[in-house]
XYZ file of N, CA and C in Angstrom:
498
model
N 225.661 195.103 87.967
C 226.024 193.896 87.631
C 226.172 192.809 88.691
N 225.597 191.670 88.451
C 225.450 190.606 89.260
C 226.592 189.568 88.751
N 227.159 188.914 89.790
C 228.041 187.886 89.570
C 227.497 186.569 89.920
N 228.002 185.841 89.063
C 227.381 184.347 88.812
C 227.903 183.732 90.402
N 227.383 182.924 91.203
C 227.883 182.145 92.240
C 228.976 181.236 91.927
N 229.093 180.791 90.712
C 229.951 179.654 90.436
C 231.352 180.474 89.956
N 231.385 181.832 89.937
C 232.638 182.580 89.358
C 233.438 183.042 90.803
N 232.573 182.776 91.863
C 233.251 183.447 93.392
C 234.207 181.853 93.857
N 235.379 182.321 93.914
C 236.407 181.739 94.238
C 236.505 181.422 95.842
N 237.087 180.346 96.494
C 236.984 180.315 97.842
C 238.511 180.180 98.027
N 239.298 180.898 98.875
C 240.594 180.570 99.380
C 240.639 180.310 100.520
N 241.904 179.781 100.688
C 242.411 179.280 102.338
C 242.846 180.061 102.976
N 242.571 180.850 104.025
C 243.546 181.850 104.739
C 244.648 181.110 105.491
N 245.657 182.070 105.188
C 247.011 181.675 105.355
C 246.825 182.223 106.991
N 246.701 183.478 107.110
C 246.380 183.957 108.523
C 244.712 184.458 108.985
N 245.124 184.260 110.246
C 243.627 184.498 110.675
C 243.432 186.133 110.837
N 242.012 186.392 111.089
C 241.893 187.836 110.882
C 242.447 188.501 111.703
N 242.705 189.913 111.657
C 243.691 190.671 112.544
C 242.566 190.706 113.549
N 243.264 190.991 115.292
C 242.572 190.834 116.315
C 243.189 192.344 116.859
N 242.249 192.958 117.520
C 242.924 194.284 118.026
C 243.012 193.888 119.556
N 244.214 194.130 120.063
C 244.382 194.134 121.645
C 244.822 195.536 121.892
N 244.125 195.727 123.419
C 244.426 197.085 123.737
C 244.683 197.036 125.210
N 245.576 197.508 125.866
C 245.687 197.924 127.071
C 245.089 199.031 127.724
N 244.814 199.138 128.782
C 243.991 200.315 129.536
C 245.056 201.310 129.504
N 244.635 202.399 128.837
C 245.400 203.623 128.780
C 246.166 203.797 127.484
N 246.255 202.712 126.551
C 246.991 202.736 125.490
C 246.306 202.604 124.151
N 246.992 202.958 123.151
C 246.084 202.622 122.000
C 246.204 201.376 121.372
N 245.066 201.101 120.465
C 244.857 199.680 120.287
C 246.060 199.375 119.261
N 246.694 197.766 119.159
C 247.689 197.424 118.602
C 247.064 196.221 117.761
N 247.271 196.203 116.360
C 246.657 195.169 115.589
C 247.853 193.832 115.821
N 246.965 192.830 115.909
C 247.750 191.388 115.986
C 247.252 190.635 114.780
N 248.448 189.986 114.249
C 247.810 189.188 113.169
C 248.342 187.903 113.642
N 247.654 186.889 113.896
C 247.850 185.368 114.131
C 248.313 184.525 112.928
N 249.279 183.886 112.866
C 249.517 182.957 111.780
C 248.482 181.538 112.158
N 247.989 181.180 111.063
C 246.878 180.010 110.993
C 247.624 178.736 111.406
N 247.464 177.866 112.410
C 247.985 176.580 112.810
C 248.415 175.595 111.649
N 248.065 175.682 110.412
C 248.424 174.630 109.653
C 249.226 175.374 108.543
N 249.674 176.714 108.470
C 250.775 177.334 107.932
C 252.239 176.839 108.286
N 253.193 176.728 107.780
C 254.777 176.634 108.013
C 254.921 177.730 109.057
N 255.546 177.306 110.320
C 255.805 178.264 111.333
C 257.188 178.414 111.656
N 258.040 177.517 110.954
C 259.516 177.717 111.194
C 260.405 177.874 109.857
N 261.375 178.776 110.090
C 262.020 179.023 108.985
C 263.449 178.889 109.287
N 264.432 178.520 108.571
C 265.882 178.381 108.938
C 266.403 177.497 110.055
N 267.065 178.252 110.916
C 267.545 177.636 112.198
C 268.200 176.603 111.582
N 269.406 176.380 110.880
C 269.839 175.428 110.496
C 271.084 175.075 111.312
N 271.169 173.836 111.847
C 272.271 173.849 113.009
C 273.650 173.786 112.129
N 274.467 174.311 112.897
C 275.991 174.556 112.426
C 276.507 173.098 112.019
N 275.955 171.985 112.511
C 276.543 170.804 112.023
C 276.145 170.216 110.573
N 274.841 171.004 109.982
C 274.374 170.652 108.833
C 274.595 171.879 107.714
N 275.543 172.316 107.860
C 275.992 173.732 107.022
C 276.983 173.017 106.178
N 276.800 173.236 104.878
C 277.938 172.712 103.746
C 278.973 173.498 103.615
N 279.177 174.983 103.591
C 280.524 175.583 103.885
C 280.611 175.935 105.075
N 281.365 175.258 105.860
C 281.499 175.142 107.397
C 282.787 176.383 107.343
N 283.474 176.814 106.704
C 284.515 177.862 106.754
C 284.525 179.198 105.912
N 283.131 179.372 105.599
C 282.809 180.346 104.592
C 283.415 181.910 105.256
N 283.560 181.913 106.291
C 283.963 183.250 107.042
C 285.540 183.326 107.276
N 286.235 182.277 106.650
C 287.603 181.983 107.253
C 288.119 181.946 108.522
N 287.462 181.538 109.339
C 287.585 181.523 110.842
C 288.586 180.192 111.206
N 288.813 179.065 110.268
C 289.615 178.017 110.462
C 290.427 177.836 109.126
N 291.739 176.874 109.527
C 292.301 176.649 108.297
C 291.667 176.228 106.937
N 291.962 176.977 105.861
C 291.618 176.337 104.655
C 292.200 175.450 104.052
N 293.395 174.943 104.517
C 294.521 174.230 103.881
C 293.757 172.622 103.953
N 294.466 171.449 103.707
C 294.180 170.008 103.594
C 293.697 169.730 104.733
N 294.540 169.795 105.920
C 294.496 169.452 107.017
C 293.515 169.928 107.768
N 292.899 171.282 107.646
C 291.646 171.971 108.206
C 290.600 171.304 107.683
N 290.440 171.307 106.221
C 289.675 170.505 105.338
C 289.108 169.398 105.988
N 289.950 168.519 105.999
C 289.811 167.218 106.233
C 289.095 167.123 107.815
N 289.641 168.255 108.759
C 289.225 168.254 109.950
C 287.496 168.461 110.009
N 287.338 169.241 109.235
C 286.135 169.580 109.176
C 284.701 168.700 108.517
N 285.551 167.432 107.800
C 284.779 166.521 107.009
C 284.834 166.633 105.362
N 285.673 167.594 104.933
C 286.032 167.397 103.649
C 286.736 166.053 103.170
N 286.567 165.467 102.244
C 287.119 164.352 101.502
C 287.028 163.048 102.465
N 285.893 162.874 103.227
C 285.528 161.743 103.808
C 284.741 160.756 103.021
N 285.132 160.005 102.533
C 284.730 158.731 101.990
C 284.356 159.177 100.582
N 285.296 160.177 100.122
C 285.141 160.589 98.259
C 285.460 159.639 97.702
N 286.607 158.981 97.995
C 286.977 158.102 96.989
C 285.906 156.605 97.060
N 285.135 156.166 97.887
C 284.213 155.456 97.746
C 283.058 155.917 97.223
N 282.578 157.100 97.270
C 281.705 157.681 96.381
C 282.051 157.693 94.907
N 283.016 158.027 94.557
C 283.530 157.818 93.081
C 283.484 156.532 92.811
N 284.263 155.687 93.402
C 283.966 154.314 93.070
C 282.565 153.520 92.798
N 281.811 153.980 93.489
C 280.376 153.508 93.120
C 279.850 153.706 92.033
N 280.438 154.612 90.849
C 280.180 154.970 89.657
C 279.117 155.842 89.581
N 279.305 156.397 88.184
C 278.039 157.415 87.703
C 276.785 157.383 87.862
N 276.560 156.098 87.656
C 274.616 155.601 87.755
C 274.493 155.877 89.208
N 275.219 155.412 90.081
C 275.089 155.715 91.556
C 274.777 156.886 91.925
N 275.856 157.552 91.605
C 275.865 159.366 91.900
C 274.823 159.895 91.273
N 274.675 159.975 90.120
C 273.276 160.581 89.638
C 272.308 160.003 90.060
N 272.013 158.906 90.539
C 270.929 158.508 91.270
C 270.611 159.043 92.465
N 271.666 159.117 93.220
C 271.355 159.957 94.529
C 271.262 161.413 94.723
N 271.878 162.155 93.416
C 271.452 163.581 93.024
C 270.032 163.634 92.793
N 269.420 162.731 91.815
C 268.066 162.935 91.434
C 267.271 162.658 92.593
N 267.717 161.536 93.621
C 266.899 161.389 94.649
C 266.874 162.663 95.806
N 268.029 163.270 95.750
C 268.006 164.519 96.505
C 267.247 165.453 96.464
N 266.794 165.730 95.314
C 266.007 166.808 94.609
C 266.628 167.852 94.541
N 268.036 168.203 94.426
C 268.732 169.248 94.094
C 268.550 169.695 92.757
N 268.360 171.311 92.837
C 268.008 172.085 91.504
C 268.988 172.903 91.397
N 269.286 173.330 90.134
C 270.019 174.466 89.889
C 269.657 175.752 90.456
N 270.484 176.692 90.334
C 270.124 177.978 90.990
C 269.764 179.193 89.955
N 269.683 178.524 88.581
C 269.104 179.473 87.678
C 267.651 179.782 87.630
N 267.017 180.155 86.702
C 265.677 180.660 86.825
C 264.669 179.885 86.503
N 264.919 178.504 86.039
C 264.443 177.302 85.666
C 264.438 176.600 86.803
N 265.518 176.659 87.648
C 265.356 175.532 88.875
C 265.497 174.123 88.294
N 266.217 174.095 87.108
C 266.158 172.663 86.599
C 266.923 171.584 87.612
N 266.300 170.477 87.478
C 267.097 169.198 88.363
C 268.693 168.732 88.153
N 269.347 168.826 89.122
C 270.841 168.768 88.789
C 270.740 167.369 88.477
N 270.511 166.288 89.118
C 270.493 164.799 88.544
C 270.021 164.673 87.330
N 268.969 165.610 86.482
C 268.594 165.207 85.357
C 269.823 165.837 84.325
N 270.441 166.826 84.543
C 271.277 167.418 83.731
C 272.595 166.861 83.738
N 272.936 166.146 84.911
C 274.514 165.521 84.967
C 274.052 164.224 83.994
N 272.935 163.560 84.282
C 272.307 162.420 83.276
C 272.675 162.381 81.812
N 272.400 164.099 81.463
C 272.380 164.188 79.945
C 273.734 164.092 79.565
N 274.718 164.669 80.596
C 276.138 164.575 80.119
C 276.655 163.405 80.197
N 276.242 162.268 80.993
C 276.877 160.987 80.985
C 276.403 159.876 79.967
N 275.825 160.579 78.804
C 275.554 159.896 77.627
C 276.977 159.202 77.107
N 276.472 158.101 76.581
C 277.739 157.176 75.732
C 278.632 158.385 74.864
N 279.950 158.459 74.933
C 280.640 159.389 74.347
C 280.739 159.137 72.628
N 281.015 160.136 72.101
C 280.890 160.258 70.618
C 282.367 160.370 70.364
N 283.533 160.630 71.147
C 284.692 160.638 70.851
C 285.043 162.157 71.163
N 284.137 163.151 71.404
C 284.470 164.369 71.779
C 284.995 164.712 73.246
N 285.811 165.193 73.959
C 285.892 165.175 75.405
C 284.928 166.080 75.923
N 284.619 165.528 77.410
C 283.466 166.411 78.211
C 284.129 167.131 78.952
N 283.978 168.426 79.499
C 284.431 169.289 80.359
C 283.508 169.571 81.552
N 283.886 170.025 82.667
C 282.969 170.679 83.693
C 283.356 172.002 83.786
N 282.382 172.794 83.910
C 283.025 174.199 84.121
C 281.825 174.544 84.865
N 282.597 175.448 85.909
C 282.292 176.059 86.734
C 282.220 177.604 86.897
N 281.034 178.046 87.021
C 280.927 179.444 86.703
C 281.198 180.420 88.071
N 281.997 180.821 88.181
C 282.348 181.691 89.440
C 282.673 183.055 89.366
N 282.335 183.690 88.219
C 282.823 185.080 87.968
C 282.083 186.069 88.829
N 280.736 185.855 89.654
C 280.139 186.686 90.311
C 279.429 187.870 89.549
N 279.242 187.558 88.289
C 278.813 188.808 87.461
C 277.455 189.449 87.388
N 276.509 189.069 88.368
C 275.284 189.382 88.728
C 275.179 190.147 90.088
N 274.543 191.245 90.072
C 274.686 191.931 91.309
C 274.244 191.386 92.847
N 274.895 191.499 93.487
C 275.040 190.985 94.883
C 275.200 189.746 95.330
N 275.921 188.933 94.097
C 276.478 187.652 94.256
C 278.040 187.924 94.573
N 278.169 187.656 95.960
C 279.669 187.764 96.679
C 280.296 186.420 97.171
N 279.598 185.385 96.717
C 279.696 184.210 97.730
C 281.029 183.457 96.982
N 281.115 183.326 96.058
C 282.025 182.501 95.186
C 283.556 182.687 95.525
N 283.828 183.948 95.641
C 285.203 184.100 95.875
C 285.428 183.716 97.353
N 284.255 184.049 98.425
C 284.639 183.710 99.833
C 284.789 182.136 99.910
N 283.795 181.353 98.940
C 284.156 179.681 99.117
C 285.528 179.545 98.298
N 285.944 179.949 97.210
C 287.153 179.525 96.845
C 288.111 180.208 97.742
N 288.428 181.279 98.457
C 289.062 181.699 99.298
C 289.222 181.050 100.513
N 288.099 180.684 101.178
C 287.949 179.939 102.564
C 287.949 178.545 102.668
N 287.055 177.948 101.755
C 286.818 176.517 101.705
C 287.104 176.156 100.080
N 288.136 176.039 99.806
C 288.206 175.551 98.417
C 288.328 174.144 98.005
N 288.685 173.314 99.393
C 288.376 171.954 99.310
C 287.252 171.303 98.964
N 286.125 172.073 99.433
C 284.475 171.861 99.213
C 284.211 171.587 97.870
N 284.707 173.036 97.384
C 284.467 173.384 95.903
C 285.303 172.090 95.128
N 286.584 171.667 95.167
C 287.349 170.778 94.382
C 286.650 169.441 94.572
N 286.290 169.204 95.727
C 285.858 167.645 96.105
C 284.058 167.771 95.397
N 283.724 168.703 95.495
C 282.243 168.552 94.454
C 282.637 168.477 92.878
N 283.535 169.084 92.473
C 284.052 169.189 90.924
C 284.440 167.631 90.708
N 285.281 166.976 91.748
C 285.791 165.627 91.352
C 284.445 164.711 91.422
N 283.532 164.884 92.426
C 282.429 163.739 92.479
C 281.602 164.275 90.936
N 281.255 165.687 90.601
C 280.317 166.037 89.755
C 280.961 165.645 88.345
N 282.142 165.840 88.317
C 282.821 165.615 87.011
C 282.978 164.142 86.732
N 283.233 163.233 87.898
C 283.184 161.763 87.610
C 281.742 161.045 87.154
N 280.653 161.689 87.858
C 279.352 161.189 87.410
C 279.205 161.626 85.903
N 279.585 162.912 85.501
C 279.312 163.388 84.157
C 280.177 162.829 83.170
N 281.428 162.167 83.449
C 282.250 161.528 82.521
C 283.175 162.585 81.976
N 283.514 163.524 82.942
C 284.276 165.014 82.520
C 285.789 164.296 82.360
N 286.534 164.954 81.386
C 287.892 164.660 81.300
C 288.368 165.821 82.277
N 287.883 167.174 82.339
C 288.878 168.021 83.021
C 287.732 169.042 83.659
N 287.806 169.722 84.657
C 287.429 170.830 85.411
C 288.121 171.908 85.090
N 287.071 172.951 84.801
C 287.833 174.676 84.940
C 286.927 175.373 85.539
N 287.513 176.082 86.512
C 286.715 176.931 87.501
C 287.049 178.357 87.006
């Protein structure tokens, strides 16, 4: 059976072909080199850029310790800028949900911020760790609770929520 030339797909190689390197007296070792246009660095986030700075409980979890790590810094000013500004910033950041669809958080927040029909709005934080392998929420609540409460304040303010439940 002959394949038509138009059906042949061309693909860009992410890796160069395997090259065999051998030393005198040793067996050959296969070496795969990464292409120069592929992403070559992963992670290596500096500690200064980490969000949860006390996740392992090495520092004071109280308000004084949290403020020393930068929590509650200009939170009042952020809330005073209003819900439209906060939602715009979240949209511009590209922040997405952690669910299967990865829905944009700013868009979701804007749905909540519609003019009210008299019913109260609530912010609900799911921290039950019901999925296998999720053991982060308890550490956040135990060692970095002010980060969570500050986030609830900003998100709830943006959505026009009356209360937040964790």
